[in-house]
PDB file of C-alpha atoms in Angstrom:
ATOM      1  CA  MET A  15      31.165 -20.337 116.106  1.00  0.00           C
ATOM      2  CA  THR A  16      31.060 -17.675 119.444  1.00  0.00           C
ATOM      3  CA  ALA A  17      30.738 -18.139 123.005  1.00  0.00           C
ATOM      4  CA  HIS A  18      26.901 -18.219 123.340  1.00  0.00           C
ATOM      5  CA  LEU A  19      26.387 -20.240 120.962  1.00  0.00           C
ATOM      6  CA  ARG A  20      28.403 -22.713 122.659  1.00  0.00           C
ATOM      7  CA  ASP A  21      26.608 -21.849 125.976  1.00  0.00           C
ATOM      8  CA  LEU A  22      23.215 -22.928 124.348  1.00  0.00           C
ATOM      9  CA  LEU A  23      24.467 -26.146 122.504  1.00  0.00           C
ATOM     10  CA  GLY A  24      26.238 -26.777 126.292  1.00  0.00           C
ATOM     11  CA  ALA A  25      22.764 -26.195 127.992  1.00  0.00           C
ATOM     12  CA  LEU A  26      20.770 -28.256 124.773  1.00  0.00           C
ATOM     13  CA  ALA A  27      22.916 -30.933 125.225  1.00  0.00           C
ATOM     14  CA  GLN A  28      22.252 -31.306 128.920  1.00  0.00           C
ATOM     15  CA  HIS A  29      18.965 -30.123 128.619  1.00  0.00           C
ATOM     16  CA  GLU A  30      18.378 -33.491 126.668  1.00  0.00           C
ATOM     17  CA  ALA A  31      20.685 -36.287 128.671  1.00  0.00           C
ATOM     18  CA  HIS A  32      18.143 -34.869 131.544  1.00  0.00           C
ATOM     19  CA  ALA A  33      14.966 -35.669 129.308  1.00  0.00           C
ATOM     20  CA  ALA A  34      17.221 -38.899 128.127  1.00  0.00           C
ATOM     21  CA  ALA A  35      17.269 -40.258 131.788  1.00  0.00           C
ATOM     22  CA  ALA A  36      14.052 -38.747 132.654  1.00  0.00           C
ATOM     23  CA  ALA A  37      12.191 -40.543 129.793  1.00  0.00           C
ATOM     24  CA  ALA A  38      12.440 -41.604 126.668  1.00  0.00           C
ATOM     25  CA  PRO A  39      10.556 -39.229 124.327  1.00  0.00           C
ATOM     26  CA  ASP A  40       9.952 -40.313 121.197  1.00  0.00           C
ATOM     27  CA  PRO A  41      12.746 -40.035 118.822  1.00  0.00           C
ATOM     28  CA  ARG A  42      11.399 -38.578 115.790  1.00  0.00           C
ATOM     29  CA  THR A  43       9.665 -35.843 117.861  1.00  0.00           C
ATOM     30  CA  GLU A  44      13.307 -35.022 120.253  1.00  0.00           C
ATOM     31  CA  ALA A  45      15.092 -34.884 116.842  1.00  0.00           C
ATOM     32  CA  GLU A  46      12.761 -32.160 115.462  1.00  0.00           C
ATOM     33  CA  GLN A  47      13.283 -29.843 118.527  1.00  0.00           C
ATOM     34  CA  VAL A  48      16.737 -29.717 118.397  1.00  0.00           C
ATOM     35  CA  ARG A  49      16.523 -28.282 114.171  1.00  0.00           C
ATOM     36  CA  ALA A  50      13.739 -26.031 115.678  1.00  0.00           C
ATOM     37  CA  GLN A  51      16.665 -25.452 118.568  1.00  0.00           C
ATOM     38  CA  VAL A  52      19.378 -24.664 116.100  1.00  0.00           C
ATOM     39  CA  HIS A  53      16.959 -23.198 113.387  1.00  0.00           C
ATOM     40  CA  ARG A  54      15.748 -20.281 116.551  1.00  0.00           C
ATOM     41  CA  LEU A  55      19.909 -20.414 117.645  1.00  0.00           C
ATOM     42  CA  ARG A  56      20.915 -19.165 113.773  1.00  0.00           C
ATOM     43  CA  ALA A  57      18.703 -17.044 113.521  1.00  0.00           C
ATOM     44  CA  ARG A  58      19.433 -15.255 116.512  1.00  0.00           C
ATOM     45  CA  ARG A  59      23.258 -15.260 115.804  1.00  0.00           C
ATOM     46  CA  VAL A  60      22.285 -13.387 112.210  1.00  0.00           C
ATOM     47  CA  ILE A  61      20.475 -10.730 113.601  1.00  0.00           C
ATOM     48  CA  THR A  62      23.453  -9.874 116.066  1.00  0.00           C
ATOM     49  CA  VAL A  63      26.095 -10.239 113.652  1.00  0.00           C
ATOM     50  CA  THR A  64      23.814  -8.009 111.100  1.00  0.00           C
ATOM     51  CA  THR A  65      22.606  -5.336 114.058  1.00  0.00           C
ATOM     52  CA  ALA A  66      27.033  -5.228 114.800  1.00  0.00           C
ATOM     53  CA  ALA A  67      27.796  -4.795 111.074  1.00  0.00           C
ATOM     54  CA  ALA A  68      24.529  -1.608 111.562  1.00  0.00           C
ATOM     55  CA  ALA A  69      25.733  -0.333 114.180  1.00  0.00           C
ATOM     56  CA  ALA A  70      29.631  -0.693 112.450  1.00  0.00           C
ATOM     57  CA  VAL A  71      28.425   1.464 109.615  1.00  0.00           C
ATOM     58  CA  ALA A  72      26.598   3.693 111.975  1.00  0.00           C
ATOM     59  CA  VAL A  73      30.092   4.464 113.424  1.00  0.00           C
ATOM     60  CA  GLY A  74      31.660   4.771 110.117  1.00  0.00           C
ATOM     61  CA  ILE A  75      29.275   7.556 109.323  1.00  0.00           C
ATOM     62  CA  VAL A  76      29.030   9.731 112.042  1.00  0.00           C
ATOM     63  CA  THR A  77      32.822   9.589 112.693  1.00  0.00           C
ATOM     64  CA  ALA A  78      32.723  10.985 109.069  1.00  0.00           C
ATOM     65  CA  ASN A  79      30.454  13.266 109.618  1.00  0.00           C
ATOM     66  CA  ALA A  80      32.254  14.994 111.888  1.00  0.00           C
ATOM     67  CA  VAL A  81      35.208  14.735 110.055  1.00  0.00           C
ATOM     68  CA  THR A  82      32.966  16.646 107.519  1.00  0.00           C
ATOM     69  CA  GLY A  83      31.881  18.648 109.405  1.00  0.00           C
ATOM     70  CA  LEU A  84      35.508  20.181 111.094  1.00  0.00           C
ATOM     71  CA  SER A  85      36.466  20.558 108.230  1.00  0.00           C
ATOM     72  CA  ALA A  86      33.236  22.881 107.320  1.00  0.00           C
ATOM     73  CA  VAL A  87      34.233  25.046 110.420  1.00  0.00           C
ATOM     74  CA  GLN A  88      38.111  25.109 110.084  1.00  0.00           C
ATOM     75  CA  PRO A  89      38.788  28.142 108.051  1.00  0.00           C
ATOM     76  CA  ALA A  90      40.359  28.157 104.377  1.00  0.00           C
ATOM     77  CA  LEU A  91      43.623  29.103 104.865  1.00  0.00           C
ATOM     78  CA  PRO A  92      43.836  31.457 102.033  1.00  0.00           C
ATOM     79  CA  ALA A  93      46.210  30.588  99.601  1.00  0.00           C
ATOM     80  CA  PRO A  94      49.841  32.083 100.061  1.00  0.00           C
ATOM     81  CA  SER A  95      49.693  35.423  96.921  1.00  0.00           C
ATOM     82  CA  VAL A  96      52.178  36.046  95.691  1.00  0.00           C
ATOM     83  CA  THR A  97      52.704  38.991  94.300  1.00  0.00           C
ATOM     84  CA  ALA A  98      55.080  40.206  91.031  1.00  0.00           C
ATOM     85  CA  THR A  99      57.513  42.515  91.322  1.00  0.00           C
ATOM     86  CA  ALA A 100      57.172  45.028  88.594  1.00  0.00           C
ATOM     87  CA  SER A 101      60.296  45.765  86.948  1.00  0.00           C
ATOM     88  CA  PRO A 102      60.633  49.614  86.521  1.00  0.00           C
ATOM     89  CA  THR A 103      60.068  50.210  83.008  1.00  0.00           C
ATOM     90  CA  PRO A 104      62.974  52.650  81.681  1.00  0.00           C
ATOM     91  CA  THR A 105      61.891  55.764  80.776  1.00  0.00           C
ATOM     92  CA  PRO A 106      63.120  56.950  76.642  1.00  0.00           C
ATOM     93  CA  THR A 107      65.110  59.317  76.560  1.00  0.00           C
ATOM     94  CA  ALA A 108      63.816  62.091  74.904  1.00  0.00           C
ATOM     95  CA  THR A 109      66.985  62.783  72.200  1.00  0.00           C
ATOM     96  CA  PRO A 110      67.041  65.986  71.376  1.00  0.00           C
ATOM     97  CA  THR A 111      65.488  67.586  68.481  1.00  0.00           C
ATOM     98  CA  PRO A 112      68.529  70.275  66.537  1.00  0.00           C
ATOM     99  CA  THR A 113      66.963  73.376  66.516  1.00  0.00           C
ATOM    100  CA  THR A 114      67.484  74.461  63.799  1.00  0.00           C
ATOM    101  CA  ALA A 115      67.343  78.473  64.131  1.00  0.00           C
ATOM    102  CA  SER A 116      65.771  80.047  60.782  1.00  0.00           C
ATOM    103  CA  PRO A 117      67.540  82.597  59.780  1.00  0.00           C
ATOM    104  CA  THR A 118      66.085  86.109  60.650  1.00  0.00           C
ATOM    105  CA  PRO A 119      65.276  87.550  57.128  1.00  0.00           C
ATOM    106  CA  THR A 120      66.929  91.211  56.627  1.00  0.00           C
ATOM    107  CA  THR A 121      64.960  94.065  56.031  1.00  0.00           C
ATOM    108  CA  PRO A 122      66.717  95.453  53.437  1.00  0.00           C
ATOM    109  CA  SER A 123      67.319  99.089  54.667  1.00  0.00           C
ATOM    110  CA  PRO A 124      65.258 101.352  52.896  1.00  0.00           C
ATOM    111  CA  SER A 125      68.163 103.068  49.901  1.00  0.00           C
ATOM    112  CA  THR A 126      68.656 106.369  51.330  1.00  0.00           C
ATOM    113  CA  PRO A 127      68.801 108.075  47.613  1.00  0.00           C
ATOM    114  CA  PRO A 128      71.967 109.936  46.796  1.00  0.00           C
ATOM    115  CA  THR A 129      72.235 113.430  47.813  1.00  0.00           C
ATOM    116  CA  SER A 130      72.844 115.734  45.285  1.00  0.00           C
ATOM    117  CA  PRO A 131      76.247 118.193  46.278  1.00  0.00           C
ATOM    118  CA  PRO A 132      75.215 121.116  47.371  1.00  0.00           C
ATOM    119  CA  ALA A 133      74.396 123.963  44.625  1.00  0.00           C
ATOM    120  CA  ARG A 134      77.041 125.591  44.133  1.00  0.00           C
ATOM    121  CA  PRO A 135      76.800 130.040  44.795  1.00  0.00           C
ATOM    122  CA  GLN A 136      77.088 131.212  41.109  1.00  0.00           C
ATOM    123  CA  PRO A 137      79.588 133.793  40.464  1.00  0.00           C
ATOM    124  CA  ALA A 138      78.059 137.607  39.321  1.00  0.00           C
ATOM    125  CA  ASP A 139      79.386 139.433  36.449  1.00  0.00           C
ATOM    126  CA  VAL A 140      82.301 141.687  38.062  1.00  0.00           C
ATOM    127  CA  ALA A 141      81.969 144.978  35.607  1.00  0.00           C
ATOM    128  CA  HIS A 142      82.067 148.871  36.385  1.00  0.00           C
ATOM    129  CA  GLY A 143      78.453 150.269  36.740  1.00  0.00           C
ATOM    130  CA  ASN A 144      76.657 146.189  37.528  1.00  0.00           C
ATOM    131  CA  ARG A 145      73.867 145.334  39.956  1.00  0.00           C
ATOM    132  CA  VAL A 146      75.377 142.332  42.243  1.00  0.00           C
ATOM    133  CA  TRP A 147      75.201 140.410  45.366  1.00  0.00           C
ATOM    134  CA  GLY A 148      78.689 141.657  47.305  1.00  0.00           C
ATOM    135  CA  THR A 149      79.856 139.113  50.587  1.00  0.00           C
ATOM    136  CA  TYR A 150      82.445 140.304  52.880  1.00  0.00           C
ATOM    137  CA  VAL A 151      84.428 138.369  54.683  1.00  0.00           C
ATOM    138  CA  ALA A 152      86.687 140.873  56.533  1.00  0.00           C
ATOM    139  CA  VAL A 153      87.375 143.619  58.348  1.00  0.00           C
ATOM    140  CA  VAL A 154      90.853 144.951  58.091  1.00  0.00           C
ATOM    141  CA  ASP A 155      93.637 147.074  58.626  1.00  0.00           C
ATOM    142  CA  SER A 156      95.874 146.384  55.471  1.00  0.00           C
ATOM    143  CA  PHE A 157      95.261 144.108  52.897  1.00  0.00           C
ATOM    144  CA  ASP A 158      99.044 143.010  53.835  1.00  0.00           C
ATOM    145  CA  SER A 159      98.103 142.281  57.316  1.00  0.00           C
ATOM    146  CA  PRO A 160      97.068 138.203  58.567  1.00  0.00           C
ATOM    147  CA  ALA A 161      93.373 138.734  58.939  1.00  0.00           C
ATOM    148  CA  ALA A 162      93.313 140.296  54.994  1.00  0.00           C
ATOM    149  CA  VAL A 163      95.454 137.222  53.964  1.00  0.00           C
ATOM    150  CA  ALA A 164      93.387 134.424  55.476  1.00  0.00           C
ATOM    151  CA  ALA A 165      90.828 135.996  54.040  1.00  0.00           C
ATOM    152  CA  THR A 166      92.052 135.834  50.707  1.00  0.00           C
ATOM    153  CA  ALA A 167      93.940 132.588  50.858  1.00  0.00           C
ATOM    154  CA  ARG A 168      90.048 131.181  52.361  1.00  0.00           C
ATOM    155  CA  VAL A 169      87.709 132.672  49.475  1.00  0.00           C
ATOM    156  CA  THR A 170      90.621 131.413  46.225  1.00  0.00           C
ATOM    157  CA  GLU A 171      89.868 128.100  48.172  1.00  0.00           C
ATOM    158  CA  LEU A 172      86.628 128.289  48.026  1.00  0.00           C
ATOM    159  CA  GLY A 173      87.275 128.528  43.970  1.00  0.00           C
ATOM    160  CA  TYR A 174      86.220 132.329  43.589  1.00  0.00           C
ATOM    161  CA  ALA A 175      88.221 135.850  42.879  1.00  0.00           C
ATOM    162  CA  PRO A 176      89.098 137.693  45.890  1.00  0.00           C
ATOM    163  CA  SER A 177      88.412 142.118  46.244  1.00  0.00           C
ATOM    164  CA  GLY A 178      89.344 144.106  48.214  1.00  0.00           C
ATOM    165  CA  GLY A 179      88.985 148.170  48.853  1.00  0.00           C
ATOM    166  CA  GLU A 180      87.236 151.290  50.512  1.00  0.00           C
ATOM    167  CA  ILE A 181      83.348 149.776  51.386  1.00  0.00           C
ATOM    168  CA  ALA A 182      82.092 153.317  49.801  1.00  0.00           C
ATOM    169  CA  CYS A 183      83.258 151.240  46.447  1.00  0.00           C
ATOM    170  CA  ASP A 184      80.891 149.288  46.729  1.00  0.00           C
ATOM    171  CA  GLN A 185      77.104 152.186  46.760  1.00  0.00           C
ATOM    172  CA  GLY A 186      75.058 150.392  49.449  1.00  0.00           C
ATOM    173  CA  ALA A 187      77.318 148.327  51.199  1.00  0.00           C
ATOM    174  CA  GLY A 188      78.738 151.126  53.942  1.00  0.00           C
ATOM    175  CA  GLU A 189      74.937 151.523  54.276  1.00  0.00           C
ATOM    176  CA  ALA A 190      73.965 148.025  54.827  1.00  0.00           C
ATOM    177  CA  LEU A 191      76.533 146.895  57.282  1.00  0.00           C
ATOM    178  CA  GLY A 192      76.390 150.042  59.015  1.00  0.00           C
ATOM    179  CA  LEU A 193      80.241 150.301  57.982  1.00  0.00           C
ATOM    180  CA  PRO A 194      81.848 153.993  57.468  1.00  0.00           C
ATOM    181  CA  PRO A 195      83.203 155.054  53.904  1.00  0.00           C
ATOM    182  CA  GLU A 196      86.846 154.274  54.240  1.00  0.00           C
ATOM    183  CA  THR A 197      86.585 150.834  55.845  1.00  0.00           C
ATOM    184  CA  LEU A 198      88.895 148.747  54.055  1.00  0.00           C
ATOM    185  CA  VAL A 199      86.936 144.748  53.145  1.00  0.00           C
ATOM    186  CA  VAL A 200      87.939 141.698  51.491  1.00  0.00           C
ATOM    187  CA  ALA A 201      84.400 140.709  49.474  1.00  0.00           C
ATOM    188  CA  THR A 202      83.308 138.638  46.389  1.00  0.00           C
ATOM    189  CA  TYR A 203      80.403 139.447  44.284  1.00  0.00           C
ATOM    190  CA  LEU A 204      77.795 137.066  43.511  1.00  0.00           C
ATOM    191  CA  ALA A 205      75.116 137.012  41.130  1.00  0.00           C
ATOM    192  CA  SER A 206      71.966 136.478  43.466  1.00  0.00           C
ATOM    193  CA  LYS A 207      70.976 136.786  47.239  1.00  0.00           C
ATOM    194  CA  GLU A 208      70.959 133.411  47.164  1.00  0.00           C
ATOM    195  CA  ASP A 209      74.684 132.580  46.658  1.00  0.00           C
ATOM    196  CA  ALA A 210      75.127 135.425  48.509  1.00  0.00           C
ATOM    197  CA  GLU A 211      74.025 134.378  51.749  1.00  0.00           C
ATOM    198  CA  LEU A 212      74.797 130.270  50.412  1.00  0.00           C
ATOM    199  CA  PHE A 213      78.843 131.876  49.776  1.00  0.00           C
ATOM    200  CA  ALA A 214      78.168 133.513  53.723  1.00  0.00           C
ATOM    201  CA  GLN A 215      78.207 130.009  54.520  1.00  0.00           C
ATOM    202  CA  LEU A 216      80.491 128.354  52.783  1.00  0.00           C
ATOM    203  CA  TYR A 217      82.868 130.683  54.643  1.00  0.00           C
ATOM    204  CA  GLY A 218      82.088 130.456  57.623  1.00  0.00           C
ATOM    205  CA  PRO A 219      81.604 132.321  60.869  1.00  0.00           C
ATOM    206  CA  GLY A 220      83.849 135.041  60.202  1.00  0.00           C
ATOM    207  CA  ALA A 221      82.016 136.545  57.117  1.00  0.00           C
ATOM    208  CA  VAL A 222      80.570 139.980  57.662  1.00  0.00           C
ATOM    209  CA  GLY A 223      77.641 139.932  55.564  1.00  0.00           C
ATOM    210  CA  ILE A 224      75.917 140.740  52.345  1.00  0.00           C
ATOM    211  CA  ALA A 225      74.905 143.415  50.779  1.00  0.00           C
ATOM    212  CA  GLU A 226      73.151 144.496  47.406  1.00  0.00           C
ATOM    213  CA  VAL A 227      75.664 146.582  45.388  1.00  0.00           C
ATOM    214  CA  THR A 228      76.865 148.884  41.925  1.00  0.00           C
ATOM    215  CA  LEU A 229      80.154 148.239  41.258  1.00  0.00           C
ATOM    216  CA  PHE A 230      82.445 151.336  41.096  1.00  0.00           C
ATOM    217  CA  CYS A 231      86.488 151.932  41.085  1.00  0.00           C
ATOM    218  CA  LEU A 232      86.126 149.298  37.914  1.00  0.00           C
ATOM    219  CA  ASP A 233      87.833 151.567  35.478  1.00  0.00           C
TER     220      ASP A 233
END
């Protein structure tokens, strides 16, 4: 029971006491009046309690809205980002591919045809009166001189028969070579002009020259 209700009941009791003292009313009427007063007090109490409850609910709603608004105003803290550190991917080491050197094709060198040996000069038929080609290899003072001996040896070395005497015995030689008739010469005789020229090359730079002659002094 609240203090206000107690005060009202107290005031009612005093009022009834005063009324009883002043005049003695009808007990039934008085009882109805008391019940009506009590009923009014109870209704007022209910209204008071309901108002207080409604006020409490309103305060709760306002508090909740304030809390919600505060939460909405405050910025949301960003969630801590977890940065994953990627471990470096090992670079595969390239395995060196063994290089096989391809053999260089050997180009066969063209075969050199075998060189035929140089044609051998053909010796002439040495006889009195024959027409031959003479190759004159040396002009000497005598047939015992070193020049005559060397020239004779060289002709023999080449495989031919040396001949020595005065150039007049070979008709046409002096005129061809520009030598006097009494000049002593060492010579050999070939079958043709080409053979005489080839023999002069084989003999070397000491050869005097060649001439077509008629052989005499052989009988």
